[in-house]
C-alpha positions as semicolon CSV with decimal commas, in nm:
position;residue;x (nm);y (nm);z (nm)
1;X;3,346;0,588;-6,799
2;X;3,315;0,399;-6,494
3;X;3,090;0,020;-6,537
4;X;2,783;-0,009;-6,297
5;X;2,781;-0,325;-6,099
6;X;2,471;-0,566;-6,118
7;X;2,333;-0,670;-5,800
8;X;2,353;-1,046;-5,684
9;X;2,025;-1,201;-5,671
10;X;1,825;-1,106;-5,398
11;X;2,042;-0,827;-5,290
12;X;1,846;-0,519;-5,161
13;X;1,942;-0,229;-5,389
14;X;2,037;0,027;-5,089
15;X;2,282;-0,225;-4,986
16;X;2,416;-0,267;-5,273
17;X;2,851;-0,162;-5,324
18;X;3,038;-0,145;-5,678
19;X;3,339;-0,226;-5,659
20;X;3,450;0,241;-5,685
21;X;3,168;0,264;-5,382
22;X;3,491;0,399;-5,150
23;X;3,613;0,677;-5,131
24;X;3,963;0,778;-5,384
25;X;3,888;0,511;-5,616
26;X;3,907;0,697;-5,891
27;X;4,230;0,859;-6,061
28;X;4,395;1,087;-5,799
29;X;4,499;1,378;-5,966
30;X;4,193;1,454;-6,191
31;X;3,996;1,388;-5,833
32;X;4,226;1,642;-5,688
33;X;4,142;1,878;-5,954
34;X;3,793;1,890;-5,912
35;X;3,779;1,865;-5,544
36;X;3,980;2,167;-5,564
37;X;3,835;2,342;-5,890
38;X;4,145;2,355;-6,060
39;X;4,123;2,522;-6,330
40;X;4,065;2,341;-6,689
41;X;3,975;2,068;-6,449
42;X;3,617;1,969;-6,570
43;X;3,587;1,738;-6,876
44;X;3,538;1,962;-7,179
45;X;3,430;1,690;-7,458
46;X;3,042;1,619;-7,547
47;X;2,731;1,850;-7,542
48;X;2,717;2,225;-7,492
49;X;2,718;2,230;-7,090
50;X;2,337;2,335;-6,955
51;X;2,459;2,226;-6,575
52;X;2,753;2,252;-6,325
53;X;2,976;2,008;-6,097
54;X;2,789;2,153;-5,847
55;X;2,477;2,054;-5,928
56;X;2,587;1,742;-6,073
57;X;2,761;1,662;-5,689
58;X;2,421;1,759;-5,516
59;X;2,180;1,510;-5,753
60;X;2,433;1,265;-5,642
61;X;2,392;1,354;-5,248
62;X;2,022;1,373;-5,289
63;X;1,983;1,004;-5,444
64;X;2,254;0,873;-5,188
65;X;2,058;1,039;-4,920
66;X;1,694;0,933;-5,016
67;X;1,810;0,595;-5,188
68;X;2,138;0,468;-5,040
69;X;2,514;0,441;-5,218
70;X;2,383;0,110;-5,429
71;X;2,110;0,422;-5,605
72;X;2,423;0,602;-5,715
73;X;2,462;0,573;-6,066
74;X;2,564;0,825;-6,363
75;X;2,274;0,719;-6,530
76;X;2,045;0,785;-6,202
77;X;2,259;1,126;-6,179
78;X;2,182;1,265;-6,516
79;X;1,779;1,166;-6,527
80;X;1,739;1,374;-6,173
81;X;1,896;1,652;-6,396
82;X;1,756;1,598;-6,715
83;X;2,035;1,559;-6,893
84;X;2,210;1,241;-7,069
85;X;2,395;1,021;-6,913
86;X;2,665;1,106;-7,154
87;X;2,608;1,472;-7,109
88;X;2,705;1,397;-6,729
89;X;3,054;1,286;-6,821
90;X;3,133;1,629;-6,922
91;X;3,106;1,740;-6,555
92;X;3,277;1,474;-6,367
93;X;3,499;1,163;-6,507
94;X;3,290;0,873;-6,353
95;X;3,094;0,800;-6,020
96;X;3,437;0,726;-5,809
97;X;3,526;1,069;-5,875
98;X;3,144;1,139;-5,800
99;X;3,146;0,964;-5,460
100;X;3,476;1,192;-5,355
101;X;3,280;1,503;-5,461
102;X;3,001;1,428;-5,247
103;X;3,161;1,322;-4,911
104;X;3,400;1,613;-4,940
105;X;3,055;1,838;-4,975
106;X;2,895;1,674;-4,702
107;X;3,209;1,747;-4,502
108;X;3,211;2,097;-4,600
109;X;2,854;2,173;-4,483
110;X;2,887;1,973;-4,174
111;X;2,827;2,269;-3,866
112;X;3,133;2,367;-3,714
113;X;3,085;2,522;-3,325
114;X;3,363;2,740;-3,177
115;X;3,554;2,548;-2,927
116;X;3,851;2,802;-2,838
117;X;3,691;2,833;-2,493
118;X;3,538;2,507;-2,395
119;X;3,704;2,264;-2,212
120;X;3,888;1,946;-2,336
121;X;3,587;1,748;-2,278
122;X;3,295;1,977;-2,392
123;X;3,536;1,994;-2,746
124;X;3,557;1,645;-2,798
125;X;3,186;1,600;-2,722
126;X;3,090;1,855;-2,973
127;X;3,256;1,733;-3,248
128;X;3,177;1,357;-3,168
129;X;2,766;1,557;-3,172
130;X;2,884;1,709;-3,516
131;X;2,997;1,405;-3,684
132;X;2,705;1,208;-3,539
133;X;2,450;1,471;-3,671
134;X;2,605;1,440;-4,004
135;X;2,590;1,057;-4,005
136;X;2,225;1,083;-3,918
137;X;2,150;1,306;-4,223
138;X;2,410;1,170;-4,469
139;X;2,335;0,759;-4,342
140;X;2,562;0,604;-4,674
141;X;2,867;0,793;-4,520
142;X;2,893;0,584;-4,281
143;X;2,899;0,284;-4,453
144;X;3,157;0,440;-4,727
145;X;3,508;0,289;-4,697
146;X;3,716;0,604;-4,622
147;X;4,090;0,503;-4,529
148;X;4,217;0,715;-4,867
149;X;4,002;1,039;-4,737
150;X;3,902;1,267;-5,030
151;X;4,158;1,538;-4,955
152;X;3,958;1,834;-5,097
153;X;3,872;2,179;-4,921
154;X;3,578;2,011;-4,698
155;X;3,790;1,729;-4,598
156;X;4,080;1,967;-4,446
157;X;3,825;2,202;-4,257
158;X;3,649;1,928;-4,080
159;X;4,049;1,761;-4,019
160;X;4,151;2,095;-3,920
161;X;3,856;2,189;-3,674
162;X;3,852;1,785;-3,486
163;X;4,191;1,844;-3,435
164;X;4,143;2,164;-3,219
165;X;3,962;1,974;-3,011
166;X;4,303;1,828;-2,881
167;X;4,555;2,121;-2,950
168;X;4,700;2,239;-2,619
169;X;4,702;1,950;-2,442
170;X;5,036;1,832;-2,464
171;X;4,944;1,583;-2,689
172;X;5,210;1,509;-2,987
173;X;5,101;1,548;-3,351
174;X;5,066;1,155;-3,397
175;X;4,875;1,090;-3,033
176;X;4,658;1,409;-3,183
177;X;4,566;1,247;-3,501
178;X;4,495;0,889;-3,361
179;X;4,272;1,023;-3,068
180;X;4,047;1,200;-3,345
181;X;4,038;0,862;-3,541
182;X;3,944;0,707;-3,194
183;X;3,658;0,925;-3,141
184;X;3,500;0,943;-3,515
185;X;3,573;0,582;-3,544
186;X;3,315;0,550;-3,215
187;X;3,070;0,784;-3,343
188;X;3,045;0,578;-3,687
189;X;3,015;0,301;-3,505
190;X;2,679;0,391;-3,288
191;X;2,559;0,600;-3,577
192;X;2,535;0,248;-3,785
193;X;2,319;0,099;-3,512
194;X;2,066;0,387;-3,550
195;X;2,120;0,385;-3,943
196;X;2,012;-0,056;-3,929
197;X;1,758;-0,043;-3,640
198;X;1,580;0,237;-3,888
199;X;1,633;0,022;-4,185
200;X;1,512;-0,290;-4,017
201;X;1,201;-0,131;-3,897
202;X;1,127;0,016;-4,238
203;X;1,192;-0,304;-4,459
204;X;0,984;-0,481;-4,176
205;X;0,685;-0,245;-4,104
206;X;0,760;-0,331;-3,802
207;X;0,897;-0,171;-3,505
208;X;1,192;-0,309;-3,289
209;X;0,829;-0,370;-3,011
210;X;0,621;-0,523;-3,254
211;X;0,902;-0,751;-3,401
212;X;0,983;-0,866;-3,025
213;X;0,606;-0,914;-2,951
214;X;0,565;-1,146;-3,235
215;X;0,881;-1,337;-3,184
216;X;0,829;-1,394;-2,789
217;X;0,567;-1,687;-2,764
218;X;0,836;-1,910;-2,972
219;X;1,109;-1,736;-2,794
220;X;0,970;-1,852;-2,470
221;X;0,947;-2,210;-2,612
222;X;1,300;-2,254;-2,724
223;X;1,500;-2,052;-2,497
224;X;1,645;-2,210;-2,236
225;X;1,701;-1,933;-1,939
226;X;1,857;-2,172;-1,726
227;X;2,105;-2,275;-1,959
228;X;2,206;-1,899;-2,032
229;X;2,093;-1,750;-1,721
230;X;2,370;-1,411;-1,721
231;X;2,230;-1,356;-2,093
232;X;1,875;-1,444;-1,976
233;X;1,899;-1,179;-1,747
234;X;2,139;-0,883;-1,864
235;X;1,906;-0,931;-2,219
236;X;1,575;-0,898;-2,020
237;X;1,707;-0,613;-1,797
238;X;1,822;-0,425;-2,127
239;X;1,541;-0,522;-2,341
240;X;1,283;-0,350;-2,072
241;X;1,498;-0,066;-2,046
242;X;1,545;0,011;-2,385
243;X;1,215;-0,163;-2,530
244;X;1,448;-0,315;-2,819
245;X;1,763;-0,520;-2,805
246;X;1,970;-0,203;-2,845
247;X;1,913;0,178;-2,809
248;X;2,136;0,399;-3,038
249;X;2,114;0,704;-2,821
250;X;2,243;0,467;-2,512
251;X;2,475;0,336;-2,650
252;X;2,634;0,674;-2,736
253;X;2,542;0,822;-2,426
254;X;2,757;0,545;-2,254
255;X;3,020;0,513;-2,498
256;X;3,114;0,862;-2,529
257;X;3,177;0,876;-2,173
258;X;3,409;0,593;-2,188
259;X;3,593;0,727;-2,499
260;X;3,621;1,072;-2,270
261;X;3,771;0,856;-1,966
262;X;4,028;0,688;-2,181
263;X;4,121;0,960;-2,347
264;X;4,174;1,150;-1,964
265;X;4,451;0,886;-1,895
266;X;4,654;1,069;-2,203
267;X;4,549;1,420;-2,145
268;X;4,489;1,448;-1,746
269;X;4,756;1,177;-1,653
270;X;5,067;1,172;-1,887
């Protein structure tokens, strides 16, 4: 039975991280087993079951989704089903086990285009626009340590599918599997911009606007623009473009094409 973490004073509960908040923390073979519904897999002890992995893997989603990872607890997991917390334990082992089930089912329901016909570019951009999508529904993803991926079903499709985004080009099975890291490891990156510019303005009540409004009369006290006049500048060019110190949706925009013109020097220009 996994041990729930106490927060450190002052520590906002959505940002909270236990020490299992990562994905294959738990114990790899009976996380294997349920990933994959082996059979004889799920915990048999305690109370007659009145529930299912399945719905014990989409209460967790749910709270993650609505609360943040630091919500996730077994406790939390059984009250959204009415059931005990020990009663929970007869689905799934613990919440590291829990946290595997859940990204692997957020993979699996992640949309999947058809990219047999598009061009090298147009495939890379749609799943770079799938992953991103996800991000923005499932924010806690992608702040969940994943270099031990949960290798169940929904974790192989959406490996599978990115990768046919770069079959055909001539690439080699290594240069294949670090150009998808390159791009998801991009996308996660701007998705976490939206996810905190959306937190800030919620835990602020303010938006990005109104926080810059207040802050400007001492702003223009302190700030010395001849002392940093390139960052005086670029910031006051950006800030009026973007109304905010950074936009998500540029800095995608941008960045994508930059991850597509470095990637050309492989594909286009071996």
């Amino acid at each position: 039975m996994d041990e729930e973490k106490e927060p450190r004073p002052g520590e906002p509960k959505t940002q909270r991280r236990g020490k299992q908040d990562r994905s294959s923390a738990g114990d790899p073979v009976r996380t294997l087993e349920l990933l994959w519904r082996v059979s004889g897999a799920t915990p048999v002890r305690g109370p007659k079951q009145r529930s299912s992995v399945d719905a014990v893997v989409a209460a967790g989603i749910e709270l993650a989704d609505a609360e943040g990872i630091g919500a996730l607890t077994m406790r939390a997991v059984a009250t959204k089903l009415g059931l005990t917390p020990m009663a929970t334990y007869t689905y799934v082992p613990g919440k590291a086990e829990l946290i595997d089930l859940m990204v692997d089912k957020v993979y699996g329901e992640m949309d999947r285009a058809d990219l047999a016909d598009l061009p090298w570019r147009d495939r890379v951009t749609t799943i770079a626009a799938e992953n991103r999508a996800m991000l923005a529904r499932h924010p806690w993803v992608a702040y969940l340590p994943t270099t031990r991926p949960p290798l169940g079903p929904g974790m192989a499709a959406k490996y599978d599918h990115e990768l046919r985004a770069f079959e055909g080009l001539g690439l080699d099975d290594v240069t294949m599997d670090a150009s998808v890291t390159y791009v998801l490891g991009f996308v996660t990156s701007v998705a976490r911009i939206a996810i905190d510019t959306a937190r800030a303005a919620s835990d602020s009540a303010m938006s990005d606007h109104q926080w810059w409004e207040r802050a400007a009369p001492l702003l223009a006290q302190v700030f010395d623009a001849e002392r940093f006049p390139v960052g005086a500048r670029v910031g006051a060019a950006a800030g009026q473009t973007h109304d905010s110190a950074y936009s998500a949706d540029h800095a995608y925009e941008f960045g994508l094409a930059r991850v597509l013109d470095g990637l050309a020097q492989l594909i286009e220009n071996p």
